[in-house]
Coordinates of N, CA, C and O in Angstrom, one line a residue:
X1 N -12.1 2.7 -0.4 CA -11.6 2.3 0.8 C -11.7 0.5 0.8 O -12.4 0.1 -0.3
X2 N -11.1 0.1 1.5 CA -11.1 -1.6 1.5 C -12.2 -2.0 2.1 O -13.0 -1.4 3.2
X3 N -12.7 -3.2 1.6 CA -14.3 -3.4 2.0 C -13.5 -5.0 3.1 O -12.4 -4.8 3.7
X4 N -14.3 -6.1 3.5 CA -13.9 -6.8 4.3 C -13.1 -8.1 3.5 O -12.9 -8.9 4.5
X5 N -13.0 -7.9 2.5 CA -12.2 -9.0 1.6 C -10.7 -8.5 1.6 O -10.4 -7.2 1.2
X6 N -9.8 -9.1 1.6 CA -8.3 -8.9 1.6 C -8.1 -8.6 0.1 O -8.9 -9.0 -1.1
X7 N -7.1 -7.8 -0.4 CA -6.8 -7.4 -1.7 C -6.8 -8.5 -2.7 O -6.1 -9.5 -2.0
X8 N -6.8 -8.4 -4.1 CA -6.3 -9.6 -4.8 C -5.1 -9.1 -5.6 O -4.8 -9.5 -6.5
X9 N -4.8 -8.0 -5.3 CA -3.2 -7.4 -5.7 C -2.0 -8.6 -5.5 O -1.9 -8.3 -4.0
X10 N -1.3 -9.0 -6.2 CA -0.2 -10.0 -5.9 C 0.9 -9.0 -5.8 O 2.1 -9.8 -4.9
X11 N 1.2 -8.0 -6.4 CA 2.7 -7.4 -6.5 C 2.7 -6.6 -5.1 O 2.0 -5.7 -4.8
X12 N 3.5 -6.9 -4.4 CA 3.8 -6.3 -3.0 C 4.0 -4.9 -3.0 O 3.6 -4.1 -2.2
X13 N 4.4 -4.2 -4.0 CA 4.8 -2.8 -4.6 C 3.5 -2.2 -4.5 O 3.4 -1.0 -3.8
X14 N 2.7 -2.8 -5.3 CA 1.2 -2.1 -5.8 C 0.7 -2.1 -4.7 O -0.2 -1.0 -4.2
X15 N 0.7 -3.4 -3.7 CA -0.5 -3.3 -2.8 C -0.1 -2.3 -1.4 O -0.9 -2.0 -0.8
X16 N 1.1 -2.1 -1.4 CA 1.7 -1.4 -0.4 C 1.5 -0.2 -0.4 O 1.1 0.7 0.2
X17 N 1.6 0.2 -1.9 CA 1.1 1.8 -2.4 C -0.2 1.8 -2.0 O -0.6 3.2 -1.6
X18 N -0.9 1.1 -2.6 CA -2.4 1.2 -2.6 C -2.8 1.4 -0.8 O -3.8 2.2 -0.6
X19 N -2.2 0.7 -0.1 CA -2.5 0.6 1.4 C -2.2 1.9 1.6 O -3.2 2.5 2.6
X20 N -1.0 2.6 1.4 CA -0.8 3.9 1.8 C -1.7 4.9 1.5 O -1.9 5.8 2.4
X21 N -2.0 5.1 0.3 CA -3.1 5.9 -0.2 C -4.3 5.7 0.6 O -4.8 6.7 1.2
X22 N -4.6 4.5 0.8 CA -6.0 4.4 1.6 C -6.2 4.7 3.2 O -6.8 5.5 3.6
X23 N -4.8 4.8 3.8 CA -4.6 5.1 5.1 C -4.6 6.6 5.3 O -5.3 7.2 6.0
X24 N -4.4 7.2 4.1 CA -4.2 9.0 4.2 C -5.4 9.2 4.0 O -6.0 10.0 4.5
X25 N -6.6 8.7 3.1 CA -7.7 9.0 2.9 C -8.5 8.7 4.2 O -9.7 9.4 4.4
X26 N -8.2 7.6 5.0 CA -8.9 7.2 5.7 C -8.8 8.3 6.9 O -9.5 8.6 7.7
X27 N -7.4 8.7 7.2 CA -6.9 9.7 8.1 C -7.3 11.2 8.2 O -8.0 11.7 8.9
X28 N -8.2 11.2 6.8 CA -8.6 12.4 6.4 C -10.2 12.7 7.3 O -10.6 13.6 7.5
X29 N -10.9 11.6 7.7 CA -12.1 11.3 8.2 C -11.8 11.2 9.6 O -12.9 11.4 10.1
X30 N -10.8 11.7 10.5 CA -10.9 11.7 11.9 C -11.3 13.1 12.4 O -11.4 13.9 11.6
X31 N -11.9 13.0 13.6 CA -12.0 14.4 13.9 C -10.8 15.2 14.3 O -9.9 14.9 14.5
X32 N -11.3 16.4 13.9 CA -10.1 17.6 14.3 C -9.9 17.8 15.6 O -10.1 19.0 15.8
X33 N -9.5 16.9 16.2 CA -9.2 17.2 17.8 C -7.7 16.6 18.3 O -7.3 15.9 17.2
X34 N -7.4 16.8 19.3 CA -5.9 16.3 19.8 C -5.8 14.7 19.5 O -4.7 14.2 18.9
X35 N -7.0 14.0 19.8 CA -6.9 12.5 19.7 C -6.7 12.2 18.0 O -5.6 11.5 17.8
X36 N -7.5 13.1 17.4 CA -7.4 12.6 16.0 C -6.2 13.0 15.1 O -5.6 12.4 14.5
X37 N -5.7 14.3 15.6 CA -4.4 14.5 15.0 C -3.4 13.7 15.5 O -2.2 13.5 14.6
X38 N -3.0 13.2 16.7 CA -2.2 12.4 17.5 C -2.1 11.0 17.0 O -1.1 10.6 16.3
X39 N -3.1 10.4 16.8 CA -3.3 9.0 16.3 C -3.1 9.1 14.6 O -2.5 8.4 14.0
X40 N -3.5 10.2 14.0 CA -3.8 10.2 12.7 C -2.5 10.3 12.3 O -2.1 9.9 11.2
X41 N -1.6 11.1 12.8 CA -0.1 11.3 12.7 C 0.7 9.8 12.4 O 1.6 9.7 12.0
X42 N 0.4 9.2 13.6 CA 1.1 8.2 14.1 C 1.0 7.1 12.7 O 1.7 6.3 12.1
X43 N -0.4 6.9 12.5 CA -1.1 5.9 11.4 C -0.4 6.1 10.2 O -0.2 5.3 9.2
X44 N -0.6 7.6 9.8 CA -0.2 7.7 8.3 C 1.7 7.5 8.3 O 2.0 7.0 7.5
X45 N 2.3 7.9 9.3 CA 3.8 7.6 9.3 C 4.0 6.0 9.1 O 4.8 5.8 8.3
X46 N 3.4 5.3 9.7 CA 3.7 4.0 10.0 C 3.1 3.2 8.5 O 3.5 2.5 8.1
X47 N 1.9 3.5 8.0 CA 1.3 3.0 7.2 C 1.9 3.1 5.9 O 1.7 2.6 4.7
X48 N 2.1 4.4 5.7 CA 2.8 5.1 4.5 C 4.3 4.4 4.4 O 4.9 4.3 3.2
X49 N 4.8 4.0 5.5 CA 6.4 4.0 5.6 C 6.5 2.4 5.1 O 7.5 2.0 4.4
X50 N 5.5 1.4 5.2 CA 5.6 0.2 4.7 C 5.7 0.3 3.4 O 6.9 -0.4 2.6
X51 N 5.1 0.9 2.3 CA 5.5 0.7 0.8 C 6.9 1.6 0.5 O 7.6 1.2 0.0
X52 N 7.1 2.6 1.2 CA 8.6 3.3 1.1 C 9.5 2.6 1.5 O 10.6 2.3 0.6
X53 N 9.6 1.9 2.4 CA 10.7 0.7 2.8 C 10.8 -0.3 1.7 O 11.8 -1.0 1.3
X54 N 9.7 -0.8 1.3 CA 9.6 -1.8 -0.1 C 10.1 -1.3 -0.9 O 11.0 -2.1 -1.4
X55 N 10.0 0.0 -1.4 CA 10.6 0.7 -2.5 C 12.1 0.6 -2.4 O 12.6 0.5 -3.3
X56 N 12.5 1.4 -1.4 CA 13.6 1.4 -1.1 C 14.8 0.1 -0.9 O 15.6 -0.2 -1.8
X57 N 13.9 -0.9 -0.9 CA 14.7 -2.4 -0.9 C 15.0 -2.9 -2.3 O 15.7 -3.7 -2.4
X58 N 14.1 -2.2 -3.3 CA 14.4 -2.7 -4.4 C 15.7 -2.5 -5.0 O 16.3 -3.1 -5.9
X59 N 16.5 -1.6 -4.6 CA 17.7 -1.0 -4.7 C 18.7 -1.2 -3.8 O 19.8 -0.7 -3.9
X60 N 18.4 -2.1 -2.8 CA 19.6 -2.8 -2.0 C 20.8 -3.5 -2.4 O 20.6 -4.0 -3.6
X61 N 21.8 -3.1 -2.3 CA 23.1 -3.3 -2.8 C 23.6 -5.2 -2.4 O 24.5 -5.4 -3.1
X62 N 22.8 -5.4 -1.4 CA 23.1 -7.0 -0.9 C 21.7 -7.0 -0.5 O 20.7 -6.8 0.0
X63 N 21.9 -8.8 -0.5 CA 20.8 -9.4 0.5 C 20.5 -9.0 1.7 O 19.4 -9.0 2.3
X64 N 21.7 -9.0 2.4 CA 21.6 -8.9 3.8 C 20.9 -7.2 3.9 O 20.0 -6.9 4.6
X65 N 21.3 -6.3 3.1 CA 20.4 -4.6 3.2 C 19.2 -4.9 2.8 O 18.3 -4.5 3.3
X66 N 18.7 -5.9 1.7 CA 17.6 -6.1 1.2 C 16.5 -6.7 2.4 O 15.4 -6.1 2.8
X67 N 17.3 -7.7 3.2 CA 16.5 -8.2 4.3 C 16.1 -7.5 5.4 O 14.8 -7.3 6.2
X68 N 17.4 -6.7 5.6 CA 17.5 -5.5 6.8 C 16.1 -4.6 6.5 O 15.1 -4.1 7.1
X69 N 16.3 -3.7 5.1 CA 15.2 -3.2 4.9 C 13.6 -3.5 4.7 O 12.5 -2.8 5.4
X70 N 13.5 -4.7 4.5 CA 12.2 -5.3 4.2 C 11.7 -5.6 5.9 O 10.4 -5.6 6.3
X71 N 12.8 -5.9 6.7 CA 12.1 -6.0 8.2 C 11.9 -4.8 8.7 O 11.1 -4.5 9.5
X72 N 12.2 -3.7 8.2 CA 11.9 -2.5 8.6 C 10.4 -2.1 8.4 O 9.4 -1.7 8.9
X73 N 9.9 -2.6 7.2 CA 8.8 -2.3 6.5 C 7.9 -3.5 7.4 O 6.7 -3.0 7.6
X74 N 8.3 -4.7 7.5 CA 7.9 -5.3 8.3 C 7.3 -4.9 9.8 O 6.1 -4.9 10.5
X75 N 8.1 -4.3 10.5 CA 8.0 -3.7 11.7 C 6.9 -2.3 11.5 O 6.1 -2.5 12.3
X76 N 7.0 -1.6 10.3 CA 6.0 -0.6 10.4 C 4.6 -1.2 9.9 O 3.6 -0.3 10.8
X77 N 4.6 -2.3 9.4 CA 3.2 -3.1 9.3 C 2.8 -3.2 10.8 O 1.6 -3.3 10.7
X78 N 3.4 -3.6 11.4 CA 3.0 -4.4 12.7 C 2.6 -3.1 13.7 O 1.7 -3.2 14.4
X79 N 3.6 -2.0 13.6 CA 2.9 -0.7 14.3 C 2.0 -0.1 13.8 O 0.7 0.2 14.6
X80 N 1.5 -0.4 12.3 CA 0.4 0.2 11.6 C -1.0 -0.8 12.2 O -1.9 -0.3 12.4
X81 N -0.5 -2.1 12.3 CA -1.8 -2.8 12.9 C -2.2 -2.3 14.1 O -3.4 -2.4 14.5
X82 N -1.4 -1.9 15.4 CA -1.4 -1.8 16.8 C -2.2 -0.5 16.4 O -2.9 -0.3 17.5
X83 N -2.1 0.4 15.6 CA -2.5 2.0 15.6 C -4.0 1.6 15.2 O -5.0 2.4 15.9
X84 N -4.3 0.7 14.4 CA -5.5 0.3 13.5 C -6.3 -0.7 15.0 O -7.6 -0.1 14.9
X85 N -5.8 -1.0 15.7 CA -6.4 -1.7 16.8 C -6.9 -0.9 17.6 O -8.1 -0.5 18.5
X86 N -6.1 0.4 17.9 CA -6.4 1.3 19.2 C -7.8 2.3 18.3 O -8.6 2.4 19.1
X87 N -7.6 2.5 17.2 CA -8.3 3.2 16.4 C -9.8 2.5 16.4 O -11.0 3.4 16.6
X88 N -9.8 1.1 16.1 CA -11.0 0.2 16.3 C -11.7 0.3 18.0 O -12.6 0.7 18.0
X89 N -10.6 0.0 19.1 CA -11.3 0.1 20.1 C -11.9 1.1 20.5 O -13.0 1.6 21.6
X90 N -11.2 2.7 20.6 CA -11.7 3.7 20.8 C -12.9 4.6 19.8 O -13.3 5.3 19.9
X91 N -12.8 3.6 18.9 CA -14.2 4.0 17.5 C -13.9 5.4 17.2 O -14.8 6.2 17.3
X92 N -12.7 5.6 16.8 CA -12.1 7.1 16.4 C -12.5 7.0 14.9 O -12.8 8.2 14.5
X93 N -13.2 5.9 14.2 CA -13.5 6.2 12.9 C -14.4 4.7 12.4 O -14.9 4.2 13.2
X94 N -14.8 4.8 11.3 CA -16.1 4.2 10.7 C -15.5 2.7 10.9 O -14.4 1.9 10.7
X95 N -16.1 1.6 11.7 CA -16.1 0.4 12.2 C -15.5 -0.4 10.9 O -14.5 -1.2 11.0
X96 N -16.2 -0.3 9.7 CA -16.3 -1.1 8.7 C -15.1 -0.8 8.0 O -14.2 -1.6 7.3
X97 N -14.4 0.2 8.0 CA -13.6 1.1 7.4 C -12.4 0.2 8.2 O -11.1 -0.4 7.6
X98 N -12.6 0.3 9.5 CA -11.3 -0.1 10.2 C -11.1 -1.7 9.9 O -10.1 -2.0 9.9
X99 N -12.3 -2.4 10.1 CA -12.1 -3.6 9.5 C -11.6 -3.9 8.3 O -10.4 -5.1 8.6
X100 N -11.9 -3.5 7.5 CA -11.2 -3.7 6.1 C -9.6 -3.4 6.0 O -8.7 -4.3 5.6
X101 N -8.9 -2.3 6.9 CA -8.0 -2.0 6.6 C -6.9 -3.2 7.8 O -5.8 -3.7 7.4
X102 N -7.7 -3.6 8.8 CA -7.0 -4.4 9.6 C -6.9 -5.9 8.8 O -5.8 -6.6 9.2
X103 N -7.8 -6.1 8.4 CA -7.5 -7.5 7.1 C -6.4 -7.2 6.4 O -5.8 -8.1 6.2
X104 N -6.5 -5.9 5.8 CA -5.3 -5.7 4.4 C -3.8 -5.8 5.4 O -2.8 -6.5 4.8
X105 N -3.7 -5.0 6.3 CA -2.4 -4.9 7.0 C -2.2 -6.3 7.7 O -1.1 -7.0 7.7
X106 N -3.0 -7.3 8.0 CA -2.6 -8.6 8.4 C -2.4 -9.5 6.8 O -1.2 -10.1 7.6
X107 N -2.7 -9.2 6.0 CA -2.3 -9.8 4.7 C -0.7 -9.4 4.3 O 0.0 -10.1 4.0
X108 N -0.7 -8.1 4.3 CA 0.5 -7.8 4.4 C 1.9 -8.2 5.3 O 2.8 -8.2 4.8
X109 N 1.2 -8.1 6.6 CA 2.2 -8.8 7.5 C 2.4 -10.3 7.0 O 3.9 -10.4 7.1
X110 N 1.9 -11.3 6.6 CA 1.9 -12.3 6.3 C 3.0 -12.4 5.0 O 3.9 -13.2 4.9
X111 N 2.7 -11.5 4.0 CA 3.3 -11.5 2.7 C 4.8 -11.2 3.3 O 5.5 -11.9 2.9
X112 N 5.0 -10.1 4.0 CA 6.3 -9.6 4.3 C 7.0 -10.7 5.1 O 8.5 -10.8 5.0
X113 N 6.5 -11.3 5.9 CA 7.4 -12.1 6.8 C 7.7 -13.4 6.0 O 8.8 -14.1 6.1
X114 N 6.9 -13.7 4.8 CA 7.1 -15.0 4.0 C 8.5 -14.4 3.2 O 9.7 -15.3 2.9
X115 N 8.3 -13.2 2.6 CA 9.6 -12.7 1.9 C 10.9 -12.7 2.4 O 11.7 -13.0 2.3
X116 N 10.5 -12.1 3.9 CA 11.9 -11.8 4.7 C 12.5 -13.4 5.0 O 13.5 -13.7 5.0
X117 N 11.2 -14.4 5.7 CA 12.0 -15.4 5.5 C 12.6 -16.5 4.5 O 13.5 -17.2 4.6
X118 N 11.8 -16.3 3.4 CA 12.4 -17.0 2.3 C 13.6 -16.5 1.7 O 14.8 -17.2 1.2
X119 N 13.9 -15.2 1.9 CA 15.2 -14.7 1.1 C 16.1 -14.9 2.3 O 17.3 -15.4 2.1
X120 N 15.8 -15.2 3.6 CA 17.2 -15.5 4.6 C 17.4 -17.0 4.5 O 18.5 -17.1 4.4
X121 N 16.5 -17.7 4.1 CA 16.8 -19.4 3.7 C 17.8 -19.1 2.3 O 18.6 -20.1 2.3
X122 N 17.6 -18.5 1.3 CA 17.9 -18.7 0.4 C 19.5 -17.5 0.4 O 20.4 -17.8 -0.6
X123 N 19.7 -17.0 1.2 CA 21.2 -16.4 1.3 C 22.5 -17.3 1.5 O 22.2 -18.3 2.3

């Protein structure tokens, strides 16, 4: 599980995959009640979609399609950040785990933002 330091992995594909795996493991710890199932389902969908869209972008036929697909990944990252903030606020899970995941999702958002902006500039 993530600790209070961001990952040292610089490959966005590996990093987003690792994040998706950690999100799935994280949700396993949620209470098995309405709130746990509802929020757990949301954060799993958005948290694993980040890496899935990054992988999909690797085979895009054009720069425009690449930018569009990575922008979807960025939107999913922002949604994941939202759900993690909710989880933190309602104390649905261990606060230290949430803190580590929030640090990592903020790093992923920064990286994806830079990639999208630089790709747009180079188009």
